[in-house]
Amino acid sequence: MFCGWNGSVEELTKISGEEIMRSLISFYRESSGENPAATQTDAWEDSIQVLREQFAVLIRDMPTARNWGLAFEYELPREGGRRPDAVVLAGNRIAVLEFKEKQSWEQADIDQVEAYARDIRNYHEASRGHLVIPVLVPTRRKGETERLEDVVVVPPSQLARFFLSLPTSHESQLDLSDWLMSDYAPLPSLVEAARRIFNSEPLPQIKRAHSAKVDETIRYLLDVADKAEKQKEWHLALITGVPGAGKTLVGLRFVHEHHQELSEGRAKTSVFLSGNGPLVTVLQDALKSTIFVQPMHNFIKQYWMRGTAPKEQVLVFDEAQRAWDAEQVREHHKGVAASGEWRSEPEMLVNIVERHHEWALIVGLVGEGQEIYVGEEAGLGQWNTAIARSRLPWVVHGPARLAGLFTAASEYHSEDLLNLTTSLRTHLAEDVQEWIHKLLEGKIAECKPLADTIFAQGFRMYLTQSLDQAERYVQTRYSGEPQKRFGLLASSRAKNLERYGVRNGFEDTRKLRQAKWYNEPSDSPESCCALEAVATEFDAQGLELDFPIVCWGDDLKWSNSKWVSKPYRGKKNIRDPHMLRLNSYRVLLSRGRDGFVVFVPPEPEMRETVSLFIDAGVRWISEPNLITPVDGSHLDCAERTR
């Protein structure tokens, strides 16, 4: 069964409420293994009574509505138990109903039902091309129907009138059975996608991933690996992309599919390496394996010091632009430093794979504007230096704009497939990364139009000066959705946050158990959803949450129309400390899948920063959006999102 109860509108008015309740309770037990709480059964009884009364009126005034389809507690496939309260197939239109036992509503209520409608509209095959209307029903509310942007807020006494006001359609009625059986392919999180890849489970056929040409990119890399092996060549392929564009997933899929393409009995010859410790920890925990994903620093330490060659001839290096320069290697790779050979990580990696004496492929995944550690600032230039110092000819593949950087390549193959420009993290909100880029560049006047578009695409960007309010929002928004992840993010260098309960100091954050923070069930005290432990930019890079609370500190403030950062104390050899702070906040702002809320402490020195976010189009969490009485034009906004 895919829902708690389903049938026609007429059947709902004729069947007993007790029978519907028995079906809902049985479904809940089967799907969760528990009995529903009294608050849940009370809510069901309330919504059943409302719909039975209102649909009786609707059928009286519009007899054709008797054949409309209705599903209570339809469970969105692959979403870990997410269920809108009711879905009504009104002819060829789809109304997604969420009932709240309250008189008014919170912003989280609005955003929750809008997200249900967004996902059904975009990922449910039978709903594609149909008008999908998010409807919030505060069951204790009186008065008239109103619209809050795309969401229609309908008092229970006005539901029949609302359905009567829908524009007349002459298209055929959607078949309820077909609709319930339809394929649903949502965007999986990075961790969930990694699990599926290495369990050989199919990933959903995501239209957005197809348009981003992810499959073609992986095929290109597989062909390069095949060519390198057959022709005994040395290749370096660089994949660039904005945060959330799927670079890590491309790397993981490539490693897995390269293994699958090898003939039976051959040794596995590829590995995914990352210098991002939290990413490695979280993925190894999720995969319950340390074979496919390994720490870059451990790999170098093992093979550089021993002078041996690894069995792998295909290496995928995540965050290749963040590879350590020779100075950081000298400081942190103690064993390497002791040998007296202080080289950059790219040079050591090239040297290690050349020990095979036959062929190799290094795939570098390049995040743009994400250098956040001291020693990572040398960037991609280190890779050109590495192949320049090599005794072998290296063929380089990458986007056309990097061609001028690789003067030491024996050949450079420009390939647009290696530049991932579509964000897969933020659902259909294509402009989030551009908004973040302009914000941190200080181009505030250009942010507001982008922000309006982003909100229309379903991505939410909120501001608050109350941490309690931010926490209430995420807890309310994801109530009953245990697979969703939200948590506290903060800069490691902010000094004014601890007095507000944001424990981002070194002693607290070094104790963070990243795997548990990201992967534990949402009701675990070690989960990010407990809103206790704080993750910094170093814990968050390469990973994601559905809705982070970004705690904005005093290490990066807007003052006199420009960004001002605090100087680094006691640190040497920092080429651009201001850029490191900008990049840290770029990482923090780009972790969200559904949106983010920025918490700015209520301090005089942060006032200009607050004003900046408002000018850039970020909305107060409590700000009432445009509320208009509903008449015959109430579906204009929803129509535009079809």
XYZ file of C-alpha atoms in Angstrom:
642
model
C 0.000 0.000 0.000
C 1.334 3.441 -0.955
C -0.943 5.501 1.276
C -3.150 5.318 4.353
C -6.433 5.335 2.443
C -7.471 6.093 -1.130
C -10.706 6.299 -3.052
C -13.012 8.724 -4.810
C -14.418 11.870 -3.248
C -17.853 10.250 -3.284
C -16.536 7.162 -1.476
C -15.101 9.386 1.237
C -18.519 10.901 1.912
C -20.210 7.491 2.129
C -17.700 5.360 4.013
C -17.571 5.601 7.798
C -14.887 7.684 9.431
C -14.019 4.701 11.643
C -13.163 2.580 8.605
C -10.847 5.270 7.255
C -9.200 5.567 10.672
C -8.591 1.804 10.831
C -6.899 1.947 7.438
C -4.710 4.899 8.445
C -3.652 3.272 11.718
C -2.836 -0.006 9.966
C -0.758 1.807 7.346
C 1.115 3.741 10.001
C 1.973 0.539 11.890
C 3.186 -1.174 8.728
C 5.387 1.720 7.635
C 6.827 2.750 11.010
C 6.506 -0.344 13.192
C 4.827 1.758 15.880
C 1.365 2.826 16.935
C 0.446 6.417 16.041
C 0.471 8.919 18.891
C -2.824 10.292 20.187
C -1.990 13.679 18.664
C -1.688 12.001 15.268
C -4.992 10.143 15.471
C -6.715 13.317 16.688
C -5.331 15.177 13.671
C -6.574 12.455 11.308
C -10.048 12.532 12.802
C -10.111 16.307 12.467
C -9.070 16.289 8.795
C -11.418 13.407 7.890
C -14.375 15.254 9.378
C -13.486 18.458 7.529
C -13.119 16.725 4.171
C -16.283 14.632 4.539
C -18.352 17.732 5.307
C -16.796 19.913 2.619
C -16.814 17.273 -0.103
C -20.517 16.630 0.511
C -21.117 20.321 -0.254
C -18.784 20.143 -3.255
C -20.602 17.166 -4.809
C -23.947 18.896 -4.290
C -22.764 21.991 -6.181
C -20.482 20.210 -8.675
C -21.641 16.614 -9.293
C -18.620 15.822 -11.496
C -16.371 16.162 -8.434
C -17.700 12.836 -7.123
C -15.180 11.068 -9.388
C -12.159 12.988 -8.152
C -9.448 10.881 -6.526
C -8.229 11.256 -2.950
C -5.267 9.748 -1.083
C -4.641 10.185 2.645
C -1.029 10.002 3.861
C 0.483 9.304 0.429
C 4.077 8.242 1.112
C 6.571 9.820 -1.257
C 8.732 6.916 -2.511
C 12.426 6.927 -1.528
C 11.835 9.819 0.873
C 12.049 7.961 4.179
C 8.412 8.387 5.184
C 7.564 11.919 3.981
C 3.782 12.106 3.622
C 1.518 15.048 2.834
C -1.757 14.752 4.735
C -3.900 14.414 1.617
C -3.649 14.621 -2.165
C -6.745 15.412 -4.236
C -6.799 14.639 -7.969
C -9.279 17.309 -9.035
C -9.802 16.439 -12.675
C -6.366 16.897 -14.213
C -5.189 19.161 -11.373
C -3.500 18.064 -8.174
C -4.090 19.691 -4.791
C -1.631 18.843 -2.012
C -3.296 19.421 1.377
C -1.576 19.864 4.717
C -3.751 20.250 7.824
C -2.539 22.099 10.923
C -4.523 22.131 14.143
C -4.057 25.833 14.725
C -5.731 29.150 14.022
C -2.837 30.867 12.290
C 0.265 29.482 10.650
C 4.023 29.702 10.833
C 6.382 30.229 7.920
C 7.538 26.641 8.368
C 3.972 25.395 7.709
C 3.834 27.322 4.447
C 7.239 26.097 3.316
C 6.490 22.481 4.238
C 3.405 22.164 2.042
C 5.076 24.143 -0.744
C 7.992 21.678 -0.684
C 5.582 18.724 -0.931
C 3.985 20.318 -3.991
C 7.377 21.184 -5.514
C 8.619 17.609 -5.216
C 5.423 16.064 -6.577
C 5.442 18.552 -9.444
C 9.051 17.889 -10.397
C 9.804 14.279 -9.443
C 6.463 12.430 -9.767
C 6.103 11.137 -13.313
C 2.283 11.173 -13.498
C 2.174 14.732 -12.124
C 4.590 16.210 -14.635
C 2.921 18.881 -16.740
C -0.106 19.145 -14.445
C -1.007 22.035 -12.181
C 0.026 21.159 -8.604
C -1.443 23.427 -5.917
C -0.109 23.527 -2.330
C -2.990 24.054 0.128
C -2.578 24.766 3.846
C -5.645 24.158 6.034
C -5.399 25.647 9.569
C -8.359 23.749 11.031
C -9.194 26.372 13.672
C -9.088 29.304 11.292
C -12.138 31.355 10.322
C -12.609 33.847 7.526
C -11.723 33.850 3.855
C -9.240 31.964 1.730
C -5.919 33.744 1.242
C -2.771 33.191 -0.758
C 0.741 33.288 0.610
C 2.804 33.345 -2.568
C 2.240 29.920 -4.193
C 0.434 28.466 -1.181
C -3.330 28.798 -0.792
C -4.382 29.112 2.868
C -7.932 27.781 3.189
C -10.029 27.805 6.388
C -11.821 24.447 6.733
C -15.236 25.997 6.090
C -13.990 27.298 2.714
C -12.572 24.104 1.201
C -15.611 23.331 -0.964
C -15.669 26.920 -2.187
C -11.959 26.735 -2.979
C -12.373 23.631 -5.137
C -15.388 25.174 -6.854
C -13.219 28.170 -7.768
C -10.691 26.080 -9.690
C -10.647 26.987 -13.390
C -12.785 24.677 -15.497
C -10.792 21.995 -17.282
C -11.974 19.815 -20.123
C -9.075 17.371 -19.832
C -9.727 13.859 -18.548
C -9.692 12.892 -14.879
C -6.342 11.661 -13.562
C -6.591 7.969 -12.703
C -5.943 7.495 -8.987
C -4.514 3.962 -9.269
C -2.120 4.988 -12.032
C -1.119 8.081 -10.070
C -0.338 6.081 -6.923
C 1.749 3.577 -8.925
C 3.649 6.250 -10.850
C 7.431 6.470 -10.670
C 8.851 9.073 -8.311
C 12.519 10.035 -8.700
C 13.664 12.600 -6.130
C 17.132 14.069 -5.786
C 18.968 11.865 -3.268
C 21.362 13.397 -0.787
C 25.075 12.813 -1.313
C 25.252 10.172 1.431
C 22.121 8.356 0.236
C 23.353 8.387 -3.368
C 26.726 6.997 -2.266
C 24.979 4.152 -0.430
C 22.965 3.276 -3.522
C 25.967 3.422 -5.839
C 28.085 1.031 -3.784
C 25.163 -1.278 -3.041
C 24.636 -1.488 -6.814
C 21.164 -0.043 -6.417
C 19.891 2.082 -9.303
C 19.903 5.818 -8.830
C 16.655 7.575 -9.742
C 16.465 8.797 -13.313
C 16.603 12.460 -12.427
C 15.689 14.813 -15.238
C 17.943 17.508 -13.799
C 20.949 15.157 -13.698
C 20.274 14.216 -17.319
C 20.232 17.876 -18.342
C 23.531 18.359 -16.471
C 24.983 15.511 -18.609
C 26.345 13.634 -15.604
C 26.086 10.263 -17.386
C 27.979 11.617 -20.398
C 30.712 12.979 -18.130
C 31.216 9.582 -16.493
C 31.259 7.878 -19.889
C 33.934 10.319 -21.044
C 36.099 9.455 -18.018
C 35.631 5.714 -18.590
C 36.758 6.171 -22.190
C 39.833 8.130 -21.069
C 40.734 5.356 -18.601
C 40.343 2.754 -21.342
C 42.500 4.784 -23.743
C 45.207 5.348 -21.117
C 45.420 1.620 -20.410
C 45.392 0.452 -24.023
C 47.834 3.057 -25.328
C 50.037 3.105 -22.204
C 49.601 6.819 -21.565
C 49.467 9.171 -18.598
C 46.330 11.266 -18.276
C 45.073 13.973 -15.918
C 41.372 14.921 -16.130
C 40.038 17.935 -14.238
C 36.324 18.341 -13.498
C 35.272 21.800 -12.361
C 31.945 22.886 -10.941
C 30.025 25.077 -8.568
C 29.210 23.807 -5.048
C 26.497 21.155 -5.247
C 27.028 20.417 -8.945
C 27.654 16.736 -8.258
C 31.450 16.563 -8.560
C 31.806 14.154 -5.640
C 29.010 11.945 -6.966
C 30.628 11.897 -10.410
C 33.868 10.764 -8.790
C 32.178 8.054 -6.719
C 30.146 6.783 -9.662
C 33.207 6.739 -11.896
C 35.213 4.656 -9.391
C 32.325 2.210 -8.999
C 31.557 1.923 -12.717
C 35.236 1.568 -13.570
C 35.366 -1.424 -11.217
C 32.276 -2.895 -12.871
C 33.741 -2.549 -16.372
C 36.862 -4.516 -15.483
C 36.916 -8.119 -16.645
C 36.357 -10.888 -14.107
C 39.371 -11.698 -11.988
C 41.212 -8.416 -12.538
C 42.292 -6.423 -9.516
C 40.414 -3.275 -8.635
C 42.467 -0.417 -10.049
C 40.693 2.751 -8.923
C 40.170 4.575 -5.637
C 38.482 7.773 -4.433
C 40.874 9.946 -2.401
C 40.028 13.066 -0.457
C 41.871 15.440 1.814
C 38.492 16.358 3.284
C 38.576 14.342 6.507
C 34.907 14.798 7.465
C 33.757 13.751 3.973
C 35.871 10.587 4.150
C 34.616 9.794 7.653
C 30.953 10.313 6.761
C 31.137 8.315 3.512
C 33.085 5.443 5.065
C 30.521 5.271 7.858
C 27.616 5.322 5.399
C 29.193 2.698 3.120
C 30.441 0.559 6.034
C 33.680 0.204 4.077
C 37.107 1.834 3.865
C 38.023 0.348 0.481
C 36.525 2.718 -2.073
C 36.964 6.004 -0.191
C 40.296 6.729 1.494
C 42.070 9.711 3.086
C 44.464 11.400 0.677
C 47.066 12.080 3.365
C 47.199 8.413 4.433
C 47.631 7.332 0.810
C 50.552 9.696 0.259
C 52.187 8.808 3.547
C 52.069 5.092 2.764
C 53.389 5.148 -0.791
C 55.664 8.182 -0.804
C 57.686 7.075 2.200
C 57.952 3.419 1.117
C 58.794 4.205 -2.473
C 56.296 1.580 -3.637
C 53.506 1.713 -6.194
C 49.836 1.305 -5.218
C 47.749 -1.342 -6.944
C 45.400 1.395 -8.184
C 46.258 3.087 -11.469
C 43.160 5.295 -11.539
C 42.993 7.863 -8.742
C 40.112 10.258 -8.144
C 41.214 13.200 -6.006
C 38.353 15.172 -4.477
C 38.829 18.938 -4.035
C 41.960 18.906 -6.210
C 42.274 22.693 -5.990
C 42.767 22.348 -2.226
C 45.851 20.123 -2.465
C 48.560 21.161 -0.044
C 51.552 23.100 -1.268
C 55.100 22.077 -0.340
C 55.158 24.297 2.758
C 52.059 22.653 4.228
C 53.444 19.223 3.377
C 56.621 20.129 5.259
C 54.588 21.255 8.258
C 51.939 18.530 8.429
C 53.273 15.415 6.679
C 55.864 14.754 9.368
C 57.157 11.553 7.834
C 57.546 13.157 4.434
C 59.252 16.187 5.950
C 61.725 13.912 7.714
C 62.829 12.564 4.342
C 63.890 16.059 3.330
C 61.780 15.934 0.159
C 59.220 18.691 0.493
C 56.985 18.618 -2.530
C 53.374 19.554 -3.067
C 50.696 16.886 -2.864
C 50.048 17.007 -6.643
C 53.748 16.416 -7.346
C 53.902 13.512 -4.901
C 50.738 11.971 -6.355
C 52.079 12.201 -9.919
C 55.357 10.658 -8.790
C 53.572 7.803 -6.999
C 51.396 6.754 -9.967
C 54.341 6.972 -12.376
C 55.923 4.074 -10.496
C 53.627 1.732 -12.434
C 55.780 2.433 -15.533
C 52.807 1.662 -17.801
C 49.840 3.996 -17.528
C 47.717 5.998 -15.102
C 44.750 8.337 -14.874
C 44.316 10.982 -12.186
C 40.874 12.605 -12.024
C 40.855 15.869 -10.093
C 37.512 17.202 -8.843
C 37.807 20.976 -8.629
C 35.489 23.052 -6.452
C 35.428 26.714 -7.346
C 36.177 29.242 -4.599
C 36.439 26.660 -1.819
C 40.036 27.014 -0.630
C 39.551 27.461 3.116
C 42.759 26.182 4.715
C 46.133 27.886 4.831
C 48.332 26.144 2.246
C 45.513 25.457 -0.215
C 45.790 28.808 -1.945
C 48.259 27.770 -4.653
C 45.341 26.055 -6.375
C 45.469 24.332 -9.751
C 48.820 25.837 -10.701
C 50.438 23.131 -8.581
C 49.148 20.462 -10.952
C 50.851 22.095 -13.938
C 54.070 22.318 -11.915
C 53.740 18.642 -11.014
C 53.527 17.437 -14.610
C 56.223 19.924 -15.661
C 58.631 18.230 -13.240
C 57.601 14.768 -14.411
C 59.838 12.681 -16.640
C 56.791 11.435 -18.584
C 54.402 13.153 -21.034
C 51.009 13.902 -19.452
C 47.819 14.393 -21.460
C 45.429 16.791 -19.723
C 41.637 16.959 -20.137
C 39.553 19.816 -18.787
C 37.294 22.770 -19.551
C 38.561 25.124 -22.243
C 39.144 27.948 -19.763
C 41.882 25.944 -17.995
C 43.893 25.281 -21.155
C 46.177 28.283 -20.661
C 47.096 27.100 -17.184
C 48.522 23.748 -18.316
C 51.513 24.802 -20.368
C 53.404 21.640 -19.408
C 50.829 19.239 -20.879
C 51.915 17.186 -23.882
C 48.334 17.608 -25.112
C 45.336 19.484 -23.738
C 41.863 18.253 -24.652
C 39.161 20.855 -24.036
C 35.870 19.224 -23.052
C 32.726 21.053 -21.926
C 31.440 17.890 -20.207
C 34.138 18.395 -17.573
C 32.608 21.661 -16.360
C 29.517 20.933 -14.226
C 27.427 24.093 -14.174
C 24.092 22.804 -12.873
C 23.568 22.545 -9.114
C 21.960 19.226 -8.168
C 21.863 20.097 -4.466
C 19.296 22.896 -4.585
C 16.507 21.110 -6.514
C 15.359 23.524 -9.248
C 16.873 26.668 -7.741
C 19.539 27.260 -10.371
C 20.622 30.707 -9.193
C 21.631 30.021 -5.586
C 25.352 29.714 -6.319
C 25.298 32.863 -8.441
C 23.535 34.720 -5.613
C 26.173 33.567 -3.107
C 28.930 34.591 -5.510
C 27.522 38.090 -5.975
C 26.854 38.486 -2.247
C 30.463 37.714 -1.363
C 31.722 39.905 -4.187
C 29.740 42.770 -2.675
C 27.479 43.193 -5.727
C 24.425 43.618 -3.547
C 22.231 45.436 -6.081
C 22.458 42.377 -8.341
C 21.427 40.004 -5.538
C 17.821 41.128 -4.989
C 16.429 40.121 -8.430
C 18.204 36.775 -8.127
C 16.764 36.251 -4.643
C 13.222 36.811 -5.920
C 13.794 34.198 -8.620
C 15.284 31.767 -6.098
C 12.236 32.079 -3.834
C 9.969 31.474 -6.822
C 11.966 28.299 -7.526
C 11.133 26.991 -4.039
C 14.469 27.591 -2.294
C 14.199 29.554 0.966
C 16.705 32.115 2.297
C 15.780 33.515 5.701
C 17.269 35.856 8.282
C 16.795 36.024 12.038
C 18.468 37.553 15.066
C 16.959 34.926 17.357
C 18.600 31.511 17.375
C 15.510 30.086 19.107
C 13.365 31.264 16.202
C 15.690 29.627 13.670
C 15.618 26.349 15.578
C 11.820 26.463 15.885
C 11.522 26.969 12.153
C 13.560 23.908 11.119
C 11.966 21.700 13.781
C 8.464 22.707 12.675
C 9.209 22.540 8.973
C 10.543 18.984 9.166
C 8.192 17.651 11.810
C 7.321 14.083 10.888
C 10.152 13.861 8.323
C 12.879 11.914 10.166
C 15.115 11.531 7.130
C 15.585 15.291 6.782
C 18.733 16.882 8.151
C 19.209 20.333 9.655
C 21.882 21.659 11.963
C 24.066 24.506 13.180
C 26.928 25.719 10.975
C 29.403 28.412 11.989
C 32.754 29.812 10.973
C 35.670 28.428 12.950
C 37.068 31.939 13.458
C 33.953 33.742 14.721
C 34.456 34.868 18.315
C 31.055 36.342 19.191
C 28.783 33.308 18.802
C 29.419 31.268 21.938
C 27.530 33.720 24.145
C 24.410 32.845 22.101
C 24.828 29.115 22.597
C 26.725 28.428 19.365
C 29.700 26.413 20.566
C 32.041 26.884 17.623
C 35.254 27.141 19.623
C 38.163 24.814 18.956
C 37.714 22.691 22.077
C 34.056 21.986 21.252
C 34.300 21.483 17.496
C 37.321 19.185 17.661
C 35.136 16.724 19.600
C 32.523 16.624 16.825
C 31.926 13.091 15.585
C 31.139 13.939 11.990
C 29.839 10.531 10.910
C 27.285 10.482 13.707
C 26.423 14.173 13.240
C 25.433 13.550 9.616
C 24.293 9.905 9.677
C 22.670 9.181 13.042
C 18.837 9.058 13.216
C 17.352 12.509 13.701
C 16.236 11.719 17.259
C 19.754 10.780 18.363
C 21.467 13.251 20.728
C 24.534 13.067 18.457
C 22.585 13.941 15.300
C 22.856 17.370 13.716
C 19.091 17.613 14.272
C 19.651 17.769 18.032
C 20.907 21.339 17.414
C 23.596 20.938 20.047
C 26.978 20.363 18.375
C 28.182 22.844 15.757
C 29.903 22.042 12.459
C 32.392 24.512 11.000
C 33.378 25.087 7.379
C 35.961 22.299 7.775
C 33.283 19.814 8.881
C 30.758 20.899 6.254
C 32.760 21.180 3.049
C 31.674 18.630 0.465
C 28.669 17.588 2.557
C 25.128 18.908 2.793
C 22.060 19.437 4.955
C 18.471 19.984 3.947
C 18.256 23.249 5.874
C 21.319 24.565 7.733
C 21.235 27.358 10.286
C 24.223 29.482 9.264
C 25.457 31.386 12.317
C 27.150 34.527 11.002
C 30.039 35.692 13.141
C 32.191 38.754 13.611
C 35.058 37.392 11.501
C 33.333 38.645 8.331
C 31.199 41.782 8.570
C 29.741 44.264 6.128
C 31.073 47.736 6.918
C 31.142 50.921 4.833
C 29.863 49.071 1.753
C 32.457 46.306 1.755
C 33.293 43.027 3.457
C 35.748 43.350 6.332
C 37.460 40.315 7.854
C 39.457 39.894 11.019
C 43.193 39.350 10.560
C 44.746 35.966 11.280
C 46.957 36.083 14.336
C 50.020 33.922 14.710
C 49.699 32.549 11.182
C 52.481 32.887 8.631
C 52.582 32.422 4.878
C 48.925 33.292 4.312
C 48.648 34.689 0.810
C 45.136 36.107 1.090
C 43.520 35.782 4.537
C 40.478 37.804 3.468
C 39.759 35.373 0.629
C 39.939 32.451 3.059
C 37.190 34.047 5.161
C 35.036 34.724 2.099
C 35.486 31.132 0.963
C 34.609 29.821 4.423
C 31.253 31.576 4.299
C 30.810 30.475 0.684
C 31.021 26.902 1.954
C 28.595 27.544 4.825
C 26.000 29.243 2.609
C 26.103 26.551 -0.081
C 25.320 23.467 2.053
C 21.498 23.633 1.929
C 19.218 21.533 -0.286
C 15.917 23.241 0.587
C 17.299 26.554 1.834
C 19.074 28.126 4.784
C 18.428 30.533 7.617
C 21.136 33.002 8.622
C 21.374 33.859 12.316
C 23.089 37.211 12.900
C 23.653 38.083 16.575
C 21.767 41.171 17.812
C 24.863 43.319 18.296
C 25.538 46.927 17.213
C 28.604 45.952 15.178
C 26.488 43.496 13.135
C 23.754 45.974 12.128
C 25.217 46.715 8.711
C 25.503 42.989 8.043
C 21.813 42.553 8.869
C 20.899 45.394 6.502
C 23.072 43.839 3.820
C 21.137 40.564 3.874
C 17.812 42.385 3.646
C 19.090 44.469 0.718
C 20.288 41.241 -0.930
C 16.775 39.769 -0.847
C 16.986 37.534 2.225
C 13.688 37.628 4.135
C 13.013 37.797 7.836
C 11.752 34.429 8.986
C 8.724 36.083 10.608
C 8.080 38.503 7.766
C 4.571 38.040 6.363
C 4.858 37.445 2.658
C 2.371 38.893 0.216
C -1.051 37.801 1.473
C -3.932 38.393 -0.902
C -7.582 37.388 -0.815
C -8.255 34.629 -3.288
C -10.522 35.180 -6.253
C -10.562 33.666 -9.709
C -6.910 34.656 -10.229
C -5.569 32.785 -7.223
C -3.746 30.206 -9.322
C -1.713 32.643 -11.400
C 1.486 32.034 -9.443
C 1.083 28.274 -9.361
C 0.374 28.285 -13.092
C 3.745 29.911 -13.762
C 5.572 27.053 -12.030
C 4.115 24.315 -14.174
